[in-house]
Short mmCIF file of C-alpha atoms in Angstrom, two decimals:
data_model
loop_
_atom_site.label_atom_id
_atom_site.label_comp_id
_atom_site.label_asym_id
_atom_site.label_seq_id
_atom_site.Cartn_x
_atom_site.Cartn_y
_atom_site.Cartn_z
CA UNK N 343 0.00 0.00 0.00
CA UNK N 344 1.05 3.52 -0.81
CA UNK N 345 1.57 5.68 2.16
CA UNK N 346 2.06 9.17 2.30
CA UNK N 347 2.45 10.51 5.93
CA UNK N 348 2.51 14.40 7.41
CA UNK N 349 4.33 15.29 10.40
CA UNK N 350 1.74 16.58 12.18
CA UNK N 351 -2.15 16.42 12.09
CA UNK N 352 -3.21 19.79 14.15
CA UNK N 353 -0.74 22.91 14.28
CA UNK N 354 -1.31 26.02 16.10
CA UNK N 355 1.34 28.68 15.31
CA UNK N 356 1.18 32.48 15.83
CA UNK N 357 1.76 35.23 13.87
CA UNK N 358 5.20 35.64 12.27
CA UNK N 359 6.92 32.23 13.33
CA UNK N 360 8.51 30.05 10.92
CA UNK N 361 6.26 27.26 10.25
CA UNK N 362 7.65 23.90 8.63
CA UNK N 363 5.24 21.11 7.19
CA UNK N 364 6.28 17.68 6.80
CA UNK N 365 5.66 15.17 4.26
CA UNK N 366 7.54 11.50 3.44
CA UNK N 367 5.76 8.71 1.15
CA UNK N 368 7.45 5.59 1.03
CA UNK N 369 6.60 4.35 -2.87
CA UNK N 370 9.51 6.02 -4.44
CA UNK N 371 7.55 8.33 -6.34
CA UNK N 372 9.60 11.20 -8.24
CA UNK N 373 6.36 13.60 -7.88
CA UNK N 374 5.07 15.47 -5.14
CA UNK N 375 2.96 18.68 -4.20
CA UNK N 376 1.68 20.27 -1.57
CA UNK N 377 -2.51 21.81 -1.20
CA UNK N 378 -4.19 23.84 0.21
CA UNK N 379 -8.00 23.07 1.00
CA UNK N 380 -10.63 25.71 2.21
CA UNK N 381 -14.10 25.32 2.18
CA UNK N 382 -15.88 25.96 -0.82
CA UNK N 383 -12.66 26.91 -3.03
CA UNK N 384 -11.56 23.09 -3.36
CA UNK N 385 -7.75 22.03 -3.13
CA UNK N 386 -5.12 24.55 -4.59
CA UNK N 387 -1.43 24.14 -6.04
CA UNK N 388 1.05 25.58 -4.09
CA UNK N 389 4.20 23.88 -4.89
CA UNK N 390 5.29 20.65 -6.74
CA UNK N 391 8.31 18.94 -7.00
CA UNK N 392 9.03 16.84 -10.23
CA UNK N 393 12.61 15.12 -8.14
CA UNK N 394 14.94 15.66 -6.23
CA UNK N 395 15.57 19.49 -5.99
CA UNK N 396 13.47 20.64 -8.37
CA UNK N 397 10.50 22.53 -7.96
CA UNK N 398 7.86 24.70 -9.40
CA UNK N 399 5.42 27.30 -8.51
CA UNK N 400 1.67 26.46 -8.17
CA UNK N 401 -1.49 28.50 -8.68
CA UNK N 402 -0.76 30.14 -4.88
CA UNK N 403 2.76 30.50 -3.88
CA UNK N 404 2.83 32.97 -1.84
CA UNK N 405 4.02 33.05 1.06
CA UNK N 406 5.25 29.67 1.23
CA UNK N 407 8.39 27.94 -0.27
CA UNK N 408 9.22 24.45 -0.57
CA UNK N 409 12.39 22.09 -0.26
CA UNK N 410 12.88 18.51 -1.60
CA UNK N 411 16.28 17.63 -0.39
CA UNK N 412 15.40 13.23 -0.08
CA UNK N 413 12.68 12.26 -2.88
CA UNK N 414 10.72 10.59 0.15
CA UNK N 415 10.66 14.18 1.55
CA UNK N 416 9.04 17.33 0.93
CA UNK N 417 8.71 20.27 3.10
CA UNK N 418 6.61 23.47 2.67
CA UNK N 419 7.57 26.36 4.89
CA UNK N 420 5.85 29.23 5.70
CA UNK N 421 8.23 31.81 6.79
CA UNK N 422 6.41 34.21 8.42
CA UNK N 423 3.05 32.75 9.05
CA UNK N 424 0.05 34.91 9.29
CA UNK N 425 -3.84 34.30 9.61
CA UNK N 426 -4.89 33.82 6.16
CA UNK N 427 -2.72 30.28 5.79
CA UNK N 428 -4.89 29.14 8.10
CA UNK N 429 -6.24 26.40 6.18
CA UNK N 430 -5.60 22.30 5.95
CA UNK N 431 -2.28 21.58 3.84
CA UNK N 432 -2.48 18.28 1.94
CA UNK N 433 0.40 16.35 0.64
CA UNK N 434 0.57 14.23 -2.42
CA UNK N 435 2.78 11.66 -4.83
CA UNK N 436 2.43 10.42 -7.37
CA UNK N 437 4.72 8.36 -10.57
CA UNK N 438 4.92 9.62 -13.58
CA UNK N 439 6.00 6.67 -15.48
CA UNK N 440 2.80 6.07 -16.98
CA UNK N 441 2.01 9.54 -17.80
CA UNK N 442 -0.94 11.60 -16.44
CA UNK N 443 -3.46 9.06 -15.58
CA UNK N 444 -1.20 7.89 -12.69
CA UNK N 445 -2.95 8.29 -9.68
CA UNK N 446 -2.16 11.15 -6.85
CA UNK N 447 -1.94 9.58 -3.24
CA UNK N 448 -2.57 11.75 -0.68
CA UNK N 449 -1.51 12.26 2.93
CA UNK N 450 -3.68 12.66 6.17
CA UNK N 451 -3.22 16.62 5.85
CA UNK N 452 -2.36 18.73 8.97
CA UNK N 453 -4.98 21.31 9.61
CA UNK N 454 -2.98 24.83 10.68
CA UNK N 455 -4.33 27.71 12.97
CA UNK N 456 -2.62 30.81 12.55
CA UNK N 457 -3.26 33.24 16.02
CA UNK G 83 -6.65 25.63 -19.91
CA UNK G 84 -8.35 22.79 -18.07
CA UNK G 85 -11.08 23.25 -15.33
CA UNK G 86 -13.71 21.79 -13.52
CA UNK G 87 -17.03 23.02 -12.55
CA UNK G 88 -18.87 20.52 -10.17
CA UNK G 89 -22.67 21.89 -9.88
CA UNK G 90 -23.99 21.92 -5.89
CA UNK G 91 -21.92 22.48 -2.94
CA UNK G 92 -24.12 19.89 -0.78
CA UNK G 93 -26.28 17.28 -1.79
CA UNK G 94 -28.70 15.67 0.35
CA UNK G 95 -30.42 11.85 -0.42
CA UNK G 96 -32.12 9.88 1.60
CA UNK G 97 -30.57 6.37 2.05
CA UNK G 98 -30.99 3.79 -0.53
CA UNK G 99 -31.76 6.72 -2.99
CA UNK G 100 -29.70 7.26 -6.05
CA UNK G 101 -26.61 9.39 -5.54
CA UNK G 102 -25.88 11.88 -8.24
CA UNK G 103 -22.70 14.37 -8.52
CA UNK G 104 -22.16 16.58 -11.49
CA UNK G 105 -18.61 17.29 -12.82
CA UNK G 106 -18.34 19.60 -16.03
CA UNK G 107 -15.05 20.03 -17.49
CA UNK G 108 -13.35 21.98 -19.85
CA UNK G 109 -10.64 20.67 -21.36
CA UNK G 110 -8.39 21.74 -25.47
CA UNK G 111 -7.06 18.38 -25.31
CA UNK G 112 -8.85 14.60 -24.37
CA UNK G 113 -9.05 14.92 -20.72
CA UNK G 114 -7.78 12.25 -18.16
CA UNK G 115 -10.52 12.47 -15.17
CA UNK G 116 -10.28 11.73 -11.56
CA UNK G 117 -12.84 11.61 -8.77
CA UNK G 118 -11.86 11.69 -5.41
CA UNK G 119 -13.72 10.99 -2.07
CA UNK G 120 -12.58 12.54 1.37
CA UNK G 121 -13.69 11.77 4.38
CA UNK G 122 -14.27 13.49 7.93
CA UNK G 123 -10.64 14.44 8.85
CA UNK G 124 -8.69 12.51 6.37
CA UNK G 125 -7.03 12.65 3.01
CA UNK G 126 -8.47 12.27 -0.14
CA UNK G 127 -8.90 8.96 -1.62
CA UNK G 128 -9.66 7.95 -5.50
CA UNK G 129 -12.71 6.71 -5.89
CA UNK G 130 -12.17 6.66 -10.40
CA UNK G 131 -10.36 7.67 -13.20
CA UNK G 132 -11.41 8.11 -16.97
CA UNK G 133 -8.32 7.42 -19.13
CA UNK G 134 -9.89 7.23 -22.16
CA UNK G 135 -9.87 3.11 -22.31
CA UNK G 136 -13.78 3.04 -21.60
CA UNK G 137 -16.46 5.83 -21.03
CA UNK G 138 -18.15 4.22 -18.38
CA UNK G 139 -16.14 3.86 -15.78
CA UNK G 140 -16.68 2.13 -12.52
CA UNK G 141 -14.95 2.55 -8.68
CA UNK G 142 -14.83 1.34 -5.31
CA UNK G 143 -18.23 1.11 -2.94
CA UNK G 144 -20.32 0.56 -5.98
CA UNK G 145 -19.84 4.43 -7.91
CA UNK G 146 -19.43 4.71 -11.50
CA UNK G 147 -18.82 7.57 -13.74
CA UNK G 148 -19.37 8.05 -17.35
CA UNK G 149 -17.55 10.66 -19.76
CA UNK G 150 -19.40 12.37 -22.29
CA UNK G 151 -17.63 14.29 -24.57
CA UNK G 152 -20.56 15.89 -26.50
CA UNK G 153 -21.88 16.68 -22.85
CA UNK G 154 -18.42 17.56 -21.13
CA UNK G 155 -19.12 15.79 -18.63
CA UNK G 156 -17.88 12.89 -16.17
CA UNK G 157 -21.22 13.11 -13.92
CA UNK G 158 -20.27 10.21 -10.54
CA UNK G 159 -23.41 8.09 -9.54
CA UNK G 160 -24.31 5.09 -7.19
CA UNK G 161 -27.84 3.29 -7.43
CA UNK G 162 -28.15 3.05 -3.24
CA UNK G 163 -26.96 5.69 -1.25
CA UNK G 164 -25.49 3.88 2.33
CA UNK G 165 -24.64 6.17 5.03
CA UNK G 166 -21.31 5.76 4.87
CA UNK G 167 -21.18 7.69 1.83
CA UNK G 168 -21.54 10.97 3.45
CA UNK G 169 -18.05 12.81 2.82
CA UNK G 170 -16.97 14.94 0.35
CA UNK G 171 -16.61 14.47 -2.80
CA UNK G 172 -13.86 16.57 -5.42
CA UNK G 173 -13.61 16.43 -9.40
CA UNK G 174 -10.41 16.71 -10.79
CA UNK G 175 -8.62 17.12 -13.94
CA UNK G 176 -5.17 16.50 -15.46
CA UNK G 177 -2.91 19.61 -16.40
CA UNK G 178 0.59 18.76 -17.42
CA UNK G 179 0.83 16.43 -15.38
CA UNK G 180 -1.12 18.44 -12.09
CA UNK G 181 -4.45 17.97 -10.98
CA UNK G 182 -6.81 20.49 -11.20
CA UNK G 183 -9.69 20.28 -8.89
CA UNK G 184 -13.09 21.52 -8.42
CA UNK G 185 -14.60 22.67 -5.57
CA UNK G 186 -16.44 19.97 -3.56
CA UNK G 187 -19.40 18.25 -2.96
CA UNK G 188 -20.43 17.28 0.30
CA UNK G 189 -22.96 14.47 0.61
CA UNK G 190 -25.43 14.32 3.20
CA UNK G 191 -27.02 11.16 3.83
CA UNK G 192 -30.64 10.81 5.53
CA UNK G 193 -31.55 7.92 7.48
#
């Protein structure tokens, strides 16, 4: 079974701090990307990583930056958190070796409050 | 560009009764097609995918989906709702290789 895991399920952070989100999946995949999901508005792009050290800008980047330093690992940061990324941050792989019908797997997500 | 448009932010049925969720797409090239399911605190899960080797597809728990091109549309249906249906349910669609999703359905169930 596919498992993508996220270092933490709840987060409550405040204002400013330097907030660092977790995610390892254990299938080898080369791709990964990190969501945000708030009600009505669905899941947004924030950051994906084709391998190892690359990355790209999604549809909201914001704010945020990314580093994929192991391909089992990929961290977002938020380096100077404030109240609107409150929000639950999903993590996803997937392999591209198949091309675009491969499925994306997707972690527990870690819901944030910023104070 | 690619997009989704899934008509109906909740949907109520009564159990037993047929569940229906739209999913309209717009797409310049043949689309692949993903639905997902997510449920109370937890990741999403894939419930189908169209990749263009049959236009009806079917899923886990009993939905199906069926792509119609003339229609746009990859519409996600079970004959008997259960209650353990109720979650929410998210249309997606491939873009270079990125998923681009709509913006939710949540499925009540009534008892």
């Amino acid at each position: 079974d596919v498992k993508v895991t996220q270092s933490s399920r709840y987060l409550v952070k405040r204002t400013g701090e330097k907030v660092f989100l977790e995610c390892v999946q254990d299938m080898d995949h080369e791709n990964m990307f990190w969501y945000r999901q708030d009600p009505g508005l669905g899941l947004r792009l924030i950051y994906f990583s084709y391998d190892v050290k690359m990355k790209e800008k999604g549809d909201i980047p914001e704010g945020y930056s990314v580093s994929r330093e192991k391909k089992e690992r990929f961290s977002l940061i938020l380096e100077s958190a404030s109240t609107n990324q409150t929000s639950m941050y999903l993590c996803a792989s997937r392999s591209p070796r198949t091309g675009p019908q491969e499925t994306q797997y997707f972690g527990p997500g870690t819901r944030l409050l910023v104070l | 560009a690619q997009s989704v448009t899934q008509l109906g932010s909740h949907v109520s049925v009564s159990e037993g009764a047929l569940v229906l969720l739209r999913c309209n797409y717009s797409s310049s090239v043949p689309p692949y097609l993903f639905w997902y399911v997510q449920y109370p605190n937890q990741g999403l899960q894939l419930l189908l995918k169209y990749t263009s080797a049959a236009t009806l597809v079917k899923g886990i728990n009993g939905f199906e989906a069926e792509f119609k091109k003339s229609e746009t549309s990859f519409h996600l249906t079970k004959p008997s709702a259960h209650m353990s249906d109720a979650a929410e349910y998210f249309c997606a669609v491939d873009s270079s290789y990125k998923l681009i999703f709509g913006s939710g359905t949540r499925l009540l169930v009534r008892p």
